Tab-separated table of C-alpha atoms and ligand atoms in Angstrom:
chain	number	residue	atom	x	y	z
A	722	MET	CA	304.565	114.888	28.195
A	723	LYS	CA	304.058	111.100	28.417
A	724	ASN	CA	306.330	110.417	31.407
A	725	PHE	CA	308.645	112.495	33.596
A	726	PHE	CA	311.841	110.478	33.505
A	727	SER	CA	314.398	113.125	32.485
A	728	VAL	CA	314.665	116.694	31.172
A	729	LYS	CA	314.271	115.196	27.683
A	730	ASP	CA	310.585	114.578	28.421
A	731	VAL	CA	310.036	118.320	28.848
A	732	GLU	CA	309.023	120.042	25.634
A	733	ASN	CA	309.833	123.577	26.797
A	734	ILE	CA	311.731	124.077	30.037
A	735	ASN	CA	310.925	127.830	30.244
A	736	ASP	CA	307.267	127.057	29.844
A	737	LEU	CA	307.448	124.438	32.633
A	738	LEU	CA	309.362	126.905	34.846
A	739	SER	CA	306.691	129.586	34.428
A	740	LYS	CA	303.986	127.027	35.267
A	741	ALA	CA	306.004	126.061	38.371
A	742	LEU	CA	306.273	129.687	39.475
A	743	LYS	CA	302.474	129.932	39.185
A	744	VAL	CA	302.117	126.830	41.370
A	745	LYS	CA	304.522	128.359	43.894
A	746	ALA	CA	302.515	131.613	43.995
A	747	ASN	CA	299.171	129.862	44.335
A	748	PRO	CA	299.444	126.167	45.276
A	749	LEU	CA	295.690	125.767	45.802
A	750	ALA	CA	294.578	127.160	42.422
A	751	ASN	CA	293.714	123.694	41.030
A	752	GLN	CA	292.168	121.974	44.030
A	753	ASN	CA	289.721	119.940	41.949
A	754	LEU	CA	291.999	118.950	39.072
A	755	GLY	CA	292.907	115.628	40.697
A	756	LYS	CA	289.473	114.774	42.109
A	757	ASN	CA	288.843	111.012	41.914
A	758	LYS	CA	292.417	110.429	40.702
A	759	THR	CA	295.088	108.552	42.629
A	760	LEU	CA	298.861	108.965	42.800
A	761	GLY	CA	300.809	105.760	43.513
A	762	LEU	CA	304.247	106.178	45.111
A	763	ILE	CA	306.678	103.254	44.993
A	764	PHE	CA	309.822	103.417	47.108
A	765	TYR	CA	312.718	100.977	46.835
A	766	ASN	CA	314.757	103.382	49.062
A	767	SER	CA	314.384	105.799	51.964
A	768	SER	CA	313.064	109.326	51.551
A	769	LEU	CA	311.915	112.267	53.614
A	770	ARG	CA	311.365	115.099	51.110
A	771	THR	CA	310.239	113.124	48.070
A	772	ARG	CA	307.769	111.074	50.080
A	773	ILE	CA	306.145	113.977	51.903
A	774	SER	CA	306.313	116.634	49.151
A	775	SER	CA	304.694	114.243	46.661
A	776	GLN	CA	301.818	113.537	49.043
A	777	LYS	CA	301.399	117.227	49.838
A	778	ALA	CA	301.343	118.164	46.137
A	779	ALA	CA	298.762	115.470	45.402
A	780	TYR	CA	296.539	116.733	48.234
A	781	ASN	CA	296.858	120.308	46.894
A	782	LEU	CA	295.347	118.968	43.652
A	783	GLY	CA	292.606	116.985	45.393
A	784	MET	CA	294.200	113.592	44.578
A	785	ASP	CA	294.331	110.478	46.726
A	786	VAL	CA	297.710	108.863	47.433
A	787	ILE	CA	298.785	105.242	47.878
A	788	VAL	CA	302.343	104.481	49.028
A	789	LEU	CA	304.098	101.132	48.555
A	790	ASN	CA	307.501	100.410	50.085
A	791	ILE	CA	309.088	97.634	48.059
A	792	GLY	CA	310.948	95.140	50.188
A	793	ASN	CA	309.043	95.930	53.387
A	794	ASP	CA	305.373	95.941	52.375
A	795	GLY	CA	305.531	94.768	48.758
A	796	TRP	CA	307.075	91.739	47.062
A	797	GLN	CA	310.636	91.953	45.797
A	798	LEU	CA	310.366	92.678	42.071
A	799	GLU	CA	312.404	91.086	39.267
A	800	SER	CA	313.433	93.510	36.520
A	801	LYS	CA	315.427	91.324	34.087
A	802	ASP	CA	313.871	89.735	31.020
A	803	GLY	CA	313.737	85.982	30.588
A	804	VAL	CA	315.175	84.970	33.969
A	805	VAL	CA	314.207	81.824	35.868
A	806	MET	CA	312.667	83.377	38.952
A	807	ASP	CA	313.912	80.867	41.514
A	808	GLN	CA	315.733	83.465	43.676
A	809	GLY	CA	314.505	86.269	45.999
A	810	ALA	CA	312.043	88.132	43.768
A	811	ALA	CA	308.457	86.844	43.937
A	812	GLU	CA	307.023	88.958	41.136
A	813	HIS	CA	308.147	90.525	37.842
A	814	ILE	CA	307.861	94.250	37.026
A	815	LYS	CA	305.869	93.197	33.932
A	816	GLU	CA	302.906	92.169	36.068
A	817	ALA	CA	303.507	94.605	38.924
A	818	ALA	CA	303.572	97.713	36.667
A	819	ALA	CA	300.503	96.623	34.749
A	820	VAL	CA	298.596	95.755	37.929
A	821	ILE	CA	299.485	98.980	39.773
A	822	SER	CA	298.240	100.857	36.673
A	823	GLU	CA	294.819	99.272	37.297
A	824	TYR	CA	294.687	100.983	40.705
A	825	VAL	CA	296.255	104.413	40.211
A	826	ASP	CA	296.361	107.174	37.569
A	827	VAL	CA	300.012	108.258	37.900
A	828	ILE	CA	302.953	106.260	39.316
A	829	GLY	CA	306.046	107.763	40.976
A	830	ILE	CA	309.039	105.461	41.534
A	831	ARG	CA	312.257	105.813	43.509
A	832	CYS	CA	314.964	103.228	42.813
A	833	PHE	CA	318.611	104.195	43.501
A	834	ALA	CA	321.741	102.977	41.754
A	835	GLY	CA	323.301	99.774	43.088
A	836	LEU	CA	326.750	101.349	42.412
A	837	GLU	CA	328.281	97.991	41.522
A	838	ASP	CA	327.563	97.576	37.822
A	839	ARG	CA	327.800	100.849	35.881
A	840	LYS	CA	326.299	99.476	32.693
A	841	LEU	CA	323.293	98.118	34.590
A	842	ASP	CA	322.751	101.348	36.545
A	843	TYR	CA	323.074	103.527	33.442
A	844	SER	CA	320.624	101.276	31.541
A	845	GLU	CA	317.941	102.417	34.037
A	846	GLU	CA	316.440	98.937	33.947
A	847	VAL	CA	313.827	99.401	36.693
A	848	LEU	CA	312.428	102.784	35.600
A	849	GLN	CA	312.524	101.830	31.912
A	850	ASN	CA	310.648	98.612	32.625
A	851	PHE	CA	307.993	100.505	34.562
A	852	ILE	CA	307.679	102.924	31.639
A	853	LYS	CA	307.340	99.966	29.270
A	854	TYR	CA	304.800	97.898	31.214
A	855	ALA	CA	302.710	100.532	33.046
A	856	THR	CA	299.705	101.974	31.232
A	857	VAL	CA	299.747	105.278	33.153
A	858	PRO	CA	302.401	108.072	33.297
A	859	ILE	CA	305.584	107.372	35.284
A	860	ILE	CA	307.336	110.018	37.393
A	861	ASN	CA	310.999	109.561	38.337
A	862	LEU	CA	311.390	110.052	42.107
A	863	GLU	CA	315.188	109.434	41.735
A	864	SER	CA	316.368	106.617	39.574
A	865	SER	CA	319.885	105.139	39.221
A	866	THR	CA	321.225	108.081	37.245
A	867	LEU	CA	318.696	110.952	37.466
A	868	HIS	CA	316.665	113.015	39.956
A	869	PRO	CA	314.665	115.407	37.733
A	870	LEU	CA	312.130	116.520	40.371
A	871	GLN	CA	315.044	117.749	42.456
A	872	SER	CA	316.474	119.617	39.462
A	873	LEU	CA	313.157	121.286	38.640
A	874	ALA	CA	312.902	122.404	42.299
A	875	ASP	CA	316.513	123.658	42.043
A	876	LEU	CA	315.665	125.626	38.908
A	877	VAL	CA	312.655	127.237	40.635
A	878	THR	CA	314.871	128.071	43.648
A	879	ILE	CA	317.540	129.711	41.476
A	880	GLU	CA	314.920	131.628	39.490
A	881	SER	CA	313.325	132.933	42.729
A	882	ASN	CA	316.656	134.005	44.268
A	883	LYS	CA	318.752	135.266	41.362
A	884	LYS	CA	319.773	138.924	41.245
A	885	LYS	CA	321.045	138.970	37.671
A	886	VAL	CA	319.687	137.598	34.410
A	887	ARG	CA	322.466	135.029	33.988
A	888	PRO	CA	323.877	134.005	37.384
A	889	LYS	CA	327.075	131.983	37.867
A	890	VAL	CA	326.131	128.609	39.318
A	891	VAL	CA	328.823	126.303	40.729
A	892	LEU	CA	328.233	122.603	41.335
A	893	THR	CA	330.850	121.488	43.824
A	894	TRP	CA	331.708	117.948	44.871
A	895	ALA	CA	332.013	117.627	48.663
A	896	PRO	CA	333.202	114.739	50.847
A	897	HIS	CA	330.884	112.063	52.294
A	898	PRO	CA	331.571	108.900	54.285
A	899	ARG	CA	329.333	106.696	52.091
A	900	ALA	CA	329.294	106.015	48.374
A	901	LEU	CA	326.441	108.027	46.858
A	902	PRO	CA	324.963	107.912	43.345
A	903	GLN	CA	325.700	110.473	40.630
A	904	ALA	CA	321.955	110.996	40.037
A	905	VAL	CA	321.480	114.399	41.679
A	906	ALA	CA	324.619	115.833	40.046
A	907	ASN	CA	323.821	114.348	36.598
A	908	SER	CA	320.320	115.794	36.616
A	909	PHE	CA	321.404	119.166	37.971
A	910	VAL	CA	323.918	119.489	35.110
A	911	GLU	CA	321.363	118.314	32.550
A	912	TRP	CA	318.821	120.940	33.683
A	913	MET	CA	321.309	123.794	34.197
A	914	LYS	CA	322.598	123.304	30.643
A	915	GLU	CA	319.076	124.189	29.461
A	916	ALA	CA	318.717	127.128	31.874
A	917	ASP	CA	319.979	130.710	31.528
A	918	VAL	CA	323.001	130.290	33.857
A	919	ASP	CA	326.797	130.068	33.632
A	920	LEU	CA	327.532	126.612	35.007
A	921	VAL	CA	330.909	125.569	36.427
A	922	ILE	CA	331.577	122.156	37.974
A	923	THR	CA	334.378	121.612	40.480
A	924	HIS	CA	335.554	118.248	41.838
A	925	PRO	CA	338.768	116.419	42.726
A	926	LYS	CA	340.444	114.425	39.941
A	927	GLY	CA	338.737	111.072	39.372
A	928	TYR	CA	335.217	112.371	39.994
A	929	ASP	CA	334.321	113.306	36.405
A	930	LEU	CA	330.642	112.756	35.724
A	931	ALA	CA	329.545	110.716	32.703
A	932	PRO	CA	330.528	112.418	29.412
A	933	GLN	CA	326.932	112.575	28.153
A	934	PHE	CA	326.207	114.973	31.039
A	935	VAL	CA	329.395	117.053	31.300
A	936	ASN	CA	330.218	117.530	27.631
A	937	GLY	CA	330.438	121.266	26.962
A	938	VAL	CA	330.463	122.280	30.657
A	939	THR	CA	333.449	124.066	32.282
A	940	VAL	CA	335.212	121.888	34.873
A	941	GLU	CA	337.645	123.657	37.253
A	942	HIS	CA	339.625	121.409	39.600
A	943	ASN	CA	340.650	124.294	41.883
A	944	GLN	CA	337.579	124.606	44.108
A	945	LYS	CA	338.307	128.075	45.467
A	946	LYS	CA	339.001	129.407	41.973
A	947	ALA	CA	335.693	127.932	40.800
A	948	PHE	CA	333.893	129.721	43.651
A	949	GLU	CA	335.122	133.176	42.577
A	950	LYS	CA	332.191	135.535	41.865
A	951	ALA	CA	329.683	132.682	42.045
A	952	ASP	CA	326.039	133.602	42.699
A	953	PHE	CA	324.986	130.071	43.726
A	954	ILE	CA	327.035	127.275	45.305
A	955	TYR	CA	325.395	123.870	44.931
A	956	ALA	CA	327.159	121.219	47.015
A	957	LYS	CA	326.747	117.489	46.450
A	958	ASN	CA	328.770	114.367	46.980
A	959	TRP	CA	328.903	111.630	44.383
A	960	SER	CA	330.991	108.474	44.086
A	961	SER	CA	333.325	107.982	41.130
A	962	TYR	CA	331.871	107.298	37.698
A	963	THR	CA	335.163	106.180	36.165
A	964	GLU	CA	336.128	103.868	39.054
A	965	TYR	CA	332.472	103.101	39.361
A	966	GLY	CA	330.846	103.510	42.771
A	967	LYS	CA	334.177	103.980	44.573
A	968	ILE	CA	335.065	106.605	47.193
A	969	LEU	CA	338.424	107.940	45.959
A	970	SER	CA	338.699	110.744	48.475
A	971	THR	CA	337.083	111.962	51.679
A	972	ASP	CA	339.408	114.977	51.622
A	973	GLN	CA	337.956	117.390	54.190
A	974	SER	CA	339.611	120.286	52.358
A	975	TRP	CA	336.637	120.047	49.945
A	976	THR	CA	334.058	120.784	52.672
A	977	VAL	CA	332.177	124.006	51.821
A	978	ASN	CA	333.163	126.576	54.471
A	979	GLN	CA	332.994	130.321	55.042
A	980	ASP	CA	336.535	130.903	53.797
A	981	LYS	CA	335.554	129.559	50.362
A	982	MET	CA	332.186	131.329	50.395
A	983	SER	CA	334.030	134.621	51.000
A	984	VAL	CA	335.347	134.728	47.394
A	985	THR	CA	331.833	134.368	45.921
A	986	ASN	CA	329.411	137.131	45.012
A	987	SER	CA	327.588	136.638	48.360
A	988	ALA	CA	326.487	133.316	46.890
A	989	LYS	CA	323.407	131.495	48.047
A	990	PHE	CA	324.188	128.009	49.372
A	991	MET	CA	322.157	125.078	48.010
A	992	HIS	CA	322.003	121.338	48.739
A	993	CYS	CA	319.273	118.821	47.904
A	994	LEU	CA	319.350	117.346	51.477
A	995	PRO	CA	319.805	115.145	53.411
A	996	VAL	CA	323.184	116.695	54.214
A	997	ARG	CA	325.968	115.686	56.605
A	998	ARG	CA	326.898	118.808	58.579
A	999	ASN	CA	330.595	119.590	58.935
A	1000	VAL	CA	331.425	116.975	56.303
A	1001	VAL	CA	329.706	118.364	53.189
A	1002	VAL	CA	329.226	121.896	54.553
A	1003	SER	CA	330.198	123.703	57.765
A	1004	ASP	CA	327.509	124.675	60.276
A	1005	GLU	CA	328.495	128.290	59.706
A	1006	VAL	CA	327.559	128.163	56.009
A	1007	ILE	CA	324.377	126.071	56.242
A	1008	ASP	CA	323.147	128.169	59.178
A	1009	SER	CA	323.993	131.485	57.481
A	1010	GLU	CA	321.353	133.729	55.963
A	1011	ASN	CA	322.733	132.860	52.520
A	1012	SER	CA	321.666	129.244	52.945
A	1013	ILE	CA	318.467	128.516	50.991
A	1014	VAL	CA	318.342	124.737	51.519
A	1015	VAL	CA	314.986	124.802	53.312
A	1016	GLU	CA	313.301	126.940	50.644
A	1017	GLN	CA	314.866	124.573	48.072
A	1018	ALA	CA	313.291	121.569	49.832
A	1019	GLY	CA	310.003	123.471	50.024
A	1020	ASN	CA	310.120	123.796	46.239
A	1021	ARG	CA	309.931	120.015	45.965
A	1022	VAL	CA	306.169	120.395	46.425
A	1023	VAL	CA	306.193	122.891	43.552
A	1024	SER	CA	308.136	120.638	41.188
A	1025	ILE	CA	306.010	117.510	41.578
A	1026	GLN	CA	302.760	119.492	41.637
A	1027	THR	CA	303.725	121.138	38.332
A	1028	VAL	CA	304.460	117.735	36.788
A	1029	LEU	CA	301.265	116.172	38.179
A	1030	GLN	CA	299.223	119.026	36.699
A	1031	GLU	CA	300.672	118.265	33.262
A	1032	PHE	CA	299.394	114.687	33.487
A	1033	LEU	CA	296.030	115.575	35.021
A	1034	LYS	CA	295.229	118.257	32.436
A	1035	LYS	CA	295.205	115.666	29.618
B	1939	AN0	C1	320.855	110.224	48.059
B	1939	AN0	C2	321.738	110.531	46.855
B	1939	AN0	O1	322.803	111.093	47.014
B	1939	AN0	O2	321.356	110.192	45.716
B	1939	AN0	C3	319.538	110.940	47.937
B	1939	AN0	C4	319.622	112.415	47.728
B	1939	AN0	C5	318.311	113.051	47.435
B	1939	AN0	N1	321.513	110.648	49.274
B	1939	AN0	C6	321.803	109.820	50.260
B	1939	AN0	O3	321.590	108.637	50.151
B	1939	AN0	C7	322.418	110.405	51.496
B	1940	CP	N1	316.240	115.583	48.175
B	1940	CP	C1	315.556	114.431	48.312
B	1940	CP	O1	315.160	113.795	47.330
B	1940	CP	O2	315.353	114.035	49.606
B	1940	CP	P1	314.749	112.650	50.093
B	1940	CP	O3	315.784	111.598	49.741
B	1940	CP	O4	314.573	112.814	51.560
B	1940	CP	O5	313.474	112.379	49.368
């Protein structure tokens, strides 16, 4: 694996999953693997889980960590080629990526979608430029269209909680007051397509994900019907892909509640967090014993530690 940008960088997902389960069982088994190595974390956006789980995983491997918050501590970075840099950005990614590579051994980057220009967001300009100009491996900490570390943690969570070989997993859209990226949903679909699960997506009309992700996946617009006999309910809001970045509905009838959970096969409830209570999911569901959101967030240490080990072993 050269970089961890998407599921396509993973040679064998089952192999990576079994390595992750080993990390989960014994997180301190490789305490010296990262000795004298440094992880650099670059954040263009806020984070609780990604920030802390990445540091924790690095420490479990004996690595040092340096964090840079672009915009607050670092210079604004230009990502376009050939521009006259007479506006806000003081430095180009070309230099920044190369220079940061002089200081650290692996770079993680978070840079969300702007949700204004679909073509630009889906070109993944920032992450792709880092991949091009850095001389060390790049880890995606949530880019414009993907959040693979979340999906690997989700896969570990499903594997650890499933009661049948091939569980039914439902990705459901849920309302949210702000326009959110499609990244978590895109990645979840991309990873679940490779996993041994029956995946169903449910969302109101107008919220179809990009065809390259949903092709071949069952989409059921009746949410309660989709929930029938489900083993896992994965809730997430995303803004429209077709009417790009728009909120088409905040219909509270899509909130995940106990009435809908009652038609499932005692499904476990999942969400990547942060979550808006009583908008995305009712208190009753997220506080129930079927809610595994905290374990899921705990598995974020497992997912990045597994990926870091791949790069350190080289
Ligand atoms: C972000 C998103 O939906 O992509 C990050 C989720 C991990 N969520 C918010 O901004 C609330
Ligand atoms: N799930 C997740 O990535 O959370 P943060 O945005 O807090 O890192």
